[in-house]
Amino acid sequence: MPASPSTARAINDRLALRLLQQEGPLTAGQLKHLTGLSRPTVADLVERLTASGLITVVGESGEQRRGPNARLYGIVADRAHLAALDVRTEGVFVLVSDLVGRVLAEASVPIGGDAGTGPAVEQAVAAVERTAKKAGADRLHTVGIGAPGLIDPATGDLRDSAGLPAWHRSLAAALQERLPGARVTVENETNLAALAEQREGAARDRDTFVLLWLGHGVGAAVVLDGTLRRGASGGTGEIGFLPVPGTGSLPSARDCDGGFHSLTGAAAVVSLAGECGLPVPAATDGPGAAVAVRKAVAEVSREPVPVTTPATVPPAHRFLHTLADRVAVGAASVVAVLDPGCVVLGGEVGQAGGAVLAGLVAERLRRMSPLPTEVRPSSLGGTAVLRGALLTARERAQDQVFAPPER
């Protein structure tokens, strides 16, 4: 059945708003061309969206002739303010943006491991409030949080996970209480990083890929046919629990020690650096492991890294080869099951390894699997989780702000 006039108007309005979000300010003539709608229909929707306070004239095009078609229309960016959080074991990164995603203020707050749950939550919430005030936001419409761990698909809450600070699980509820009217959502950090790489980063040309997160812990995000897959219990990509050779034990339901995590988690990477004769960073977390990898990459950049390991190689070469061997074990398992065609190496270690580590892992996959698979380094690096949280918050805010008014 044909759409009713009100439904057709709502569809046309949403289409125009999405184009303005994606393309930036447009003239009425450009909207007509991009939407395929008639000139009177475009004029009607421009008037309607302007009257509703969703769009406004933001300038003029370069056309010589003045008139309605020369006016540039854009989304009213301060109609809503958004916050994005990247929650780490050692602290939280916060940014506040307007409705079109323009970052207005950001902050980084370290939270010590000896801080109790209450004080840690208070530090994180206060950081969000300060950042919102700095951005000039009277209130926050939507807050997107990226955090390590499993998200319960039924409740949207962060589950209790061994090895992760208890304050992570309390943060969303505390923000909801302190930010009346805000919509607060939590998503796994690796899933958000994959979303950002898909929209703005290394996987922009891929509908199907896997992001392998190598940081404090390890994880994977699976995007199939353009859709992020979370699994029946929200645990798709918990690759740290993958049983692999070379660990000496098996993981358990409560502890991923003995799984892929024991080969490629931050502590394992730092330990490997010491075994290979490289300086050992003081910290065994994601940033500490990244320091070791980054130094090794810089050291070998003066000469090519052979794709196989000779009998006698300098420590940095031996370190990167062994790390690539380990990463390839988990990547090959993912490739064998999903055949994604592309694996993106993210997280602090993946970012630090860059094209060098990606190339070594790709060579090993070619020998281990008959399935052609590209291996790419993350192009967003440490900003991927924040960008993913912001993209998610923006979409959810726009879904509500752009919704047609209830009659």
Tab-separated table of C-alpha atoms in Angstrom, residues 34-308:
chain	number	residue	atom	x	y	z
A	34	LEU	CA	20.467	13.856	-3.927
A	35	THR	CA	16.972	12.840	-2.812
A	36	GLY	CA	15.335	12.721	-6.253
A	37	LEU	CA	12.356	14.604	-4.845
A	38	SER	CA	10.524	17.348	-6.693
A	39	ARG	CA	11.362	21.001	-6.095
A	40	PRO	CA	8.021	21.730	-4.312
A	41	THR	CA	8.503	18.678	-2.061
A	42	VAL	CA	12.026	19.784	-1.117
A	43	ALA	CA	10.838	23.343	-0.475
A	44	ASP	CA	8.100	21.953	1.759
A	45	LEU	CA	10.458	19.756	3.790
A	46	VAL	CA	13.021	22.552	4.166
A	47	GLU	CA	10.308	24.836	5.534
A	48	ARG	CA	9.024	22.096	7.821
A	49	LEU	CA	12.459	21.172	9.213
A	50	THR	CA	13.372	24.828	9.690
A	51	ALA	CA	10.153	25.512	11.575
A	52	SER	CA	10.775	22.503	13.822
A	53	GLY	CA	14.241	23.810	14.736
A	54	LEU	CA	16.117	20.884	13.208
A	55	ILE	CA	17.863	22.776	10.405
A	56	THR	CA	18.798	26.396	9.786
A	57	VAL	CA	20.525	28.559	7.203
A	58	VAL	CA	24.265	28.330	7.876
A	59	GLY	CA	25.556	30.308	4.900
A	60	GLU	CA	25.346	30.644	1.145
A	61	SER	CA	26.712	28.580	-1.689
A	62	GLY	CA	29.146	29.959	-4.234
A	63	GLU	CA	26.376	30.533	-6.753
A	64	GLN	CA	26.124	34.026	-8.184
A	65	ARG	CA	22.348	34.112	-8.199
A	66	ARG	CA	20.815	34.673	-4.801
A	67	GLY	CA	17.637	33.000	-3.709
A	68	PRO	CA	16.381	29.917	-1.882
A	69	ASN	CA	18.617	27.539	-3.845
A	70	ALA	CA	21.735	29.513	-2.850
A	71	ARG	CA	21.122	29.199	0.880
A	72	LEU	CA	23.046	26.484	2.651
A	73	TYR	CA	21.031	24.517	5.165
A	74	GLY	CA	22.623	22.590	8.002
A	75	ILE	CA	21.543	20.653	11.074
A	76	VAL	CA	21.128	22.736	14.231
A	77	ALA	CA	24.169	21.276	15.943
A	78	ASP	CA	23.429	22.483	19.477
A	79	ARG	CA	19.986	20.881	19.471
A	80	ALA	CA	21.585	18.116	21.560
A	81	HIS	CA	24.924	17.467	23.242
A	82	LEU	CA	26.522	14.062	23.500
A	83	ALA	CA	29.240	12.462	25.622
A	84	ALA	CA	31.493	9.543	24.733
A	85	LEU	CA	33.609	7.627	27.247
A	86	ASP	CA	36.463	5.181	26.765
A	87	VAL	CA	36.721	3.338	30.078
A	88	ARG	CA	40.074	1.676	30.747
A	89	THR	CA	41.443	-0.269	33.689
A	90	GLU	CA	43.633	2.723	34.557
A	91	GLY	CA	41.188	5.571	33.966
A	92	VAL	CA	38.690	7.140	31.605
A	93	PHE	CA	38.784	9.331	28.498
A	94	VAL	CA	35.827	11.673	27.936
A	95	LEU	CA	34.696	13.878	25.096
A	96	VAL	CA	31.582	15.993	24.577
A	97	SER	CA	30.255	16.883	21.134
A	98	ASP	CA	27.302	18.521	19.470
A	99	LEU	CA	24.635	16.678	17.480
A	100	VAL	CA	26.724	16.522	14.297
A	101	GLY	CA	29.680	15.025	16.144
A	102	ARG	CA	31.916	18.094	16.376
A	103	VAL	CA	34.091	17.643	19.486
A	104	LEU	CA	33.686	20.590	21.863
A	105	ALA	CA	35.738	19.448	24.875
A	106	GLU	CA	37.670	16.408	26.048
A	107	ALA	CA	39.499	15.165	29.111
A	108	SER	CA	41.563	12.273	30.428
A	109	VAL	CA	41.301	11.203	34.064
A	110	PRO	CA	43.635	8.577	35.586
A	111	ILE	CA	42.057	6.383	38.256
A	112	GLY	CA	44.423	4.422	40.466
A	113	GLY	CA	44.001	0.722	40.956
A	114	ASP	CA	43.780	1.261	44.724
A	115	ALA	CA	40.778	3.583	44.442
A	116	GLY	CA	37.607	2.107	45.892
A	117	THR	CA	34.502	1.672	43.751
A	118	GLY	CA	32.747	4.752	45.155
A	119	PRO	CA	35.667	7.181	44.793
A	120	ALA	CA	36.526	5.824	41.332
A	121	VAL	CA	32.959	6.265	40.078
A	122	GLU	CA	32.838	9.765	41.556
A	123	GLN	CA	36.047	10.722	39.727
A	124	ALA	CA	34.677	9.459	36.420
A	125	VAL	CA	31.261	11.108	36.801
A	126	ALA	CA	32.836	14.405	37.884
A	127	ALA	CA	35.058	14.280	34.790
A	128	VAL	CA	31.991	13.967	32.566
A	129	GLU	CA	30.270	16.864	34.321
A	130	ARG	CA	33.367	19.088	34.053
A	131	THR	CA	33.823	18.272	30.375
A	132	ALA	CA	30.165	19.011	29.616
A	133	LYS	CA	30.459	22.357	31.395
A	134	LYS	CA	33.633	23.177	29.465
A	135	ALA	CA	31.777	22.386	26.230
A	136	GLY	CA	28.953	24.750	27.164
A	137	ALA	CA	26.386	21.962	27.389
A	138	ASP	CA	23.573	22.650	29.852
A	139	ARG	CA	22.561	19.001	29.670
A	140	LEU	CA	23.635	15.847	27.911
A	141	HIS	CA	21.149	14.122	25.645
A	142	THR	CA	22.980	10.809	25.130
A	143	VAL	CA	26.057	9.206	26.680
A	144	GLY	CA	27.891	6.342	24.980
A	145	ILE	CA	30.330	4.272	27.041
A	146	GLY	CA	32.932	1.847	25.733
A	147	ALA	CA	34.297	-0.599	28.301
A	148	PRO	CA	36.093	-3.961	28.362
A	149	GLY	CA	34.011	-6.987	29.248
A	150	LEU	CA	30.763	-8.681	28.292
A	151	ILE	CA	27.536	-6.757	27.778
A	152	ASP	CA	24.342	-8.593	28.742
A	153	PRO	CA	22.146	-8.409	25.597
A	154	ALA	CA	18.965	-8.614	27.688
A	155	THR	CA	19.736	-5.733	30.069
A	156	GLY	CA	22.514	-3.807	28.309
A	157	ASP	CA	24.552	-3.909	31.526
A	158	LEU	CA	28.234	-4.702	31.858
A	159	ARG	CA	28.701	-8.142	33.373
A	160	ASP	CA	30.994	-9.013	36.247
A	161	SER	CA	34.320	-9.994	34.688
A	162	ALA	CA	37.398	-11.331	36.437
A	163	GLY	CA	40.353	-8.952	36.364
A	164	LEU	CA	38.333	-5.806	35.622
A	165	PRO	CA	37.721	-3.011	38.173
A	166	ALA	CA	34.369	-3.146	39.970
A	167	TRP	CA	33.774	0.568	39.339
A	168	HIS	CA	33.285	-0.134	35.628
A	169	ARG	CA	29.987	-1.892	36.360
A	170	SER	CA	28.697	0.943	38.533
A	171	LEU	CA	29.523	3.818	36.213
A	172	ALA	CA	26.519	3.701	33.865
A	173	ALA	CA	23.982	3.720	36.712
A	174	ALA	CA	25.815	6.573	38.440
A	175	LEU	CA	25.811	8.654	35.242
A	176	GLN	CA	22.122	7.943	34.709
A	177	GLU	CA	21.406	9.190	38.218
A	178	ARG	CA	23.565	12.324	37.970
A	179	LEU	CA	22.491	13.264	34.437
A	180	PRO	CA	18.686	13.441	34.538
A	181	GLY	CA	17.066	12.818	31.179
A	182	ALA	CA	20.245	11.535	29.509
A	183	ARG	CA	20.218	8.219	27.665
A	184	VAL	CA	23.200	6.201	28.882
A	185	THR	CA	24.314	3.082	27.016
A	186	VAL	CA	27.293	0.747	27.393
A	187	GLU	CA	28.991	-1.265	24.637
A	188	ASN	CA	32.025	-3.511	24.548
A	189	GLU	CA	35.110	-1.485	23.656
A	190	THR	CA	36.208	-3.810	20.851
A	191	ASN	CA	32.788	-3.628	19.206
A	192	LEU	CA	32.940	0.171	19.290
A	193	ALA	CA	36.438	0.180	17.843
A	194	ALA	CA	35.215	-2.041	14.984
A	195	LEU	CA	32.300	0.305	14.338
A	196	ALA	CA	34.707	3.247	14.123
A	197	GLU	CA	37.089	1.373	11.807
A	198	GLN	CA	34.121	0.434	9.610
A	199	ARG	CA	32.828	4.008	9.346
A	200	GLU	CA	36.015	6.056	9.441
A	201	GLY	CA	39.061	3.810	9.529
A	202	ALA	CA	40.851	0.811	8.093
A	203	ALA	CA	37.707	-1.159	7.144
A	204	ARG	CA	35.771	1.547	5.296
A	205	ASP	CA	35.768	-0.557	2.122
A	206	ARG	CA	34.798	-3.821	3.862
A	207	ASP	CA	31.331	-5.132	4.681
A	208	THR	CA	32.817	-8.190	6.367
A	209	PHE	CA	35.892	-8.129	8.608
A	210	VAL	CA	37.166	-8.993	12.072
A	211	LEU	CA	38.870	-6.531	14.394
A	212	LEU	CA	41.436	-8.291	16.562
A	213	TRP	CA	41.976	-6.193	19.689
A	214	LEU	CA	45.452	-6.504	21.221
A	215	GLY	CA	45.797	-4.450	24.370
A	216	HIS	CA	45.636	-5.023	28.124
A	217	GLY	CA	43.482	-8.003	27.211
A	218	VAL	CA	42.584	-9.453	23.842
A	219	GLY	CA	39.262	-9.622	22.050
A	220	ALA	CA	37.652	-9.603	18.653
A	221	ALA	CA	34.734	-7.850	17.022
A	222	VAL	CA	32.922	-9.533	14.149
A	223	VAL	CA	31.238	-7.556	11.359
A	224	LEU	CA	29.422	-9.727	8.808
A	225	ASP	CA	27.621	-8.225	5.807
A	226	GLY	CA	27.869	-4.777	7.372
A	227	THR	CA	26.333	-5.811	10.703
A	228	LEU	CA	28.090	-6.131	14.054
A	229	ARG	CA	27.433	-9.595	15.479
A	230	ARG	CA	27.161	-9.929	19.270
A	231	GLY	CA	26.096	-13.564	19.683
A	232	ALA	CA	23.407	-15.224	21.797
A	233	SER	CA	24.885	-14.060	25.106
A	234	GLY	CA	26.780	-11.011	23.874
A	235	GLY	CA	30.059	-12.899	23.882
A	236	THR	CA	31.005	-13.014	20.214
A	237	GLY	CA	34.709	-12.250	20.005
A	238	GLU	CA	35.767	-13.367	23.503
A	239	ILE	CA	38.875	-14.750	21.847
A	240	GLY	CA	40.944	-14.466	25.014
A	241	PHE	CA	39.288	-17.736	26.105
A	242	LEU	CA	40.244	-19.514	22.866
A	243	PRO	CA	42.254	-22.678	23.697
A	244	VAL	CA	45.534	-22.492	21.790
A	245	PRO	CA	48.822	-24.401	21.746
A	246	GLY	CA	51.798	-22.992	23.573
A	247	THR	CA	50.170	-21.943	26.855
A	248	GLY	CA	50.635	-25.114	28.924
A	249	SER	CA	47.077	-25.103	30.296
A	250	LEU	CA	43.449	-24.491	29.354
A	251	PRO	CA	41.225	-21.498	30.137
A	252	SER	CA	38.279	-21.857	32.503
A	253	ALA	CA	34.817	-20.329	32.561
A	254	ARG	CA	36.044	-17.690	35.016
A	255	ASP	CA	39.611	-17.137	33.843
A	256	CYS	CA	41.125	-16.809	30.362
A	257	ASP	CA	44.634	-17.727	31.585
A	258	GLY	CA	45.732	-20.607	29.406
A	259	GLY	CA	43.831	-19.249	26.418
A	260	PHE	CA	44.848	-16.901	23.609
A	261	HIS	CA	45.075	-14.147	26.239
A	262	SER	CA	48.128	-15.907	27.706
A	263	LEU	CA	49.930	-15.586	24.369
A	264	THR	CA	49.022	-12.050	23.338
A	265	GLY	CA	47.716	-10.130	26.370
A	266	ALA	CA	49.786	-7.173	27.534
A	267	ALA	CA	51.566	-9.083	30.307
A	268	ALA	CA	52.537	-11.831	27.849
A	269	VAL	CA	53.849	-9.290	25.336
A	270	VAL	CA	55.969	-7.525	27.977
A	271	SER	CA	57.293	-10.865	29.199
A	272	LEU	CA	58.172	-11.860	25.635
A	273	ALA	CA	60.147	-8.648	25.189
A	274	GLY	CA	62.277	-9.578	28.199
A	275	GLU	CA	62.780	-13.127	26.946
A	276	CYS	CA	64.033	-11.736	23.627
A	277	GLY	CA	66.558	-9.483	25.337
A	278	LEU	CA	64.679	-6.191	24.952
A	279	PRO	CA	64.199	-3.601	27.703
A	280	VAL	CA	61.134	-4.472	29.789
A	281	PRO	CA	58.619	-1.639	30.402
A	282	ALA	CA	57.712	-0.966	34.014
A	283	ALA	CA	53.991	-1.348	33.300
A	284	THR	CA	52.524	-4.624	32.094
A	285	ASP	CA	49.282	-3.050	30.855
A	286	GLY	CA	48.274	-2.133	27.298
A	287	PRO	CA	50.309	1.097	27.109
A	288	GLY	CA	53.354	-0.689	28.564
A	289	ALA	CA	53.146	-3.483	25.994
A	290	ALA	CA	52.729	-0.892	23.266
A	291	VAL	CA	55.982	0.777	24.325
A	292	ALA	CA	57.867	-2.494	23.867
A	293	VAL	CA	56.318	-3.123	20.448
A	294	ARG	CA	56.835	0.448	19.270
A	295	LYS	CA	60.513	0.389	20.223
A	296	ALA	CA	61.012	-2.915	18.419
A	297	VAL	CA	59.325	-1.597	15.261
A	298	ALA	CA	61.498	1.526	15.349
A	299	GLU	CA	64.609	-0.610	15.757
A	300	VAL	CA	63.856	-2.856	12.792
A	301	SER	CA	62.678	0.004	10.571
A	302	ARG	CA	66.289	0.612	9.591
A	303	GLU	CA	66.317	-2.739	7.768
A	304	PRO	CA	63.552	-4.947	6.340
A	305	VAL	CA	62.042	-7.577	8.592
A	306	PRO	CA	62.382	-10.991	6.906
A	307	VAL	CA	59.106	-12.888	6.651
A	308	THR	CA	60.654	-15.934	8.314
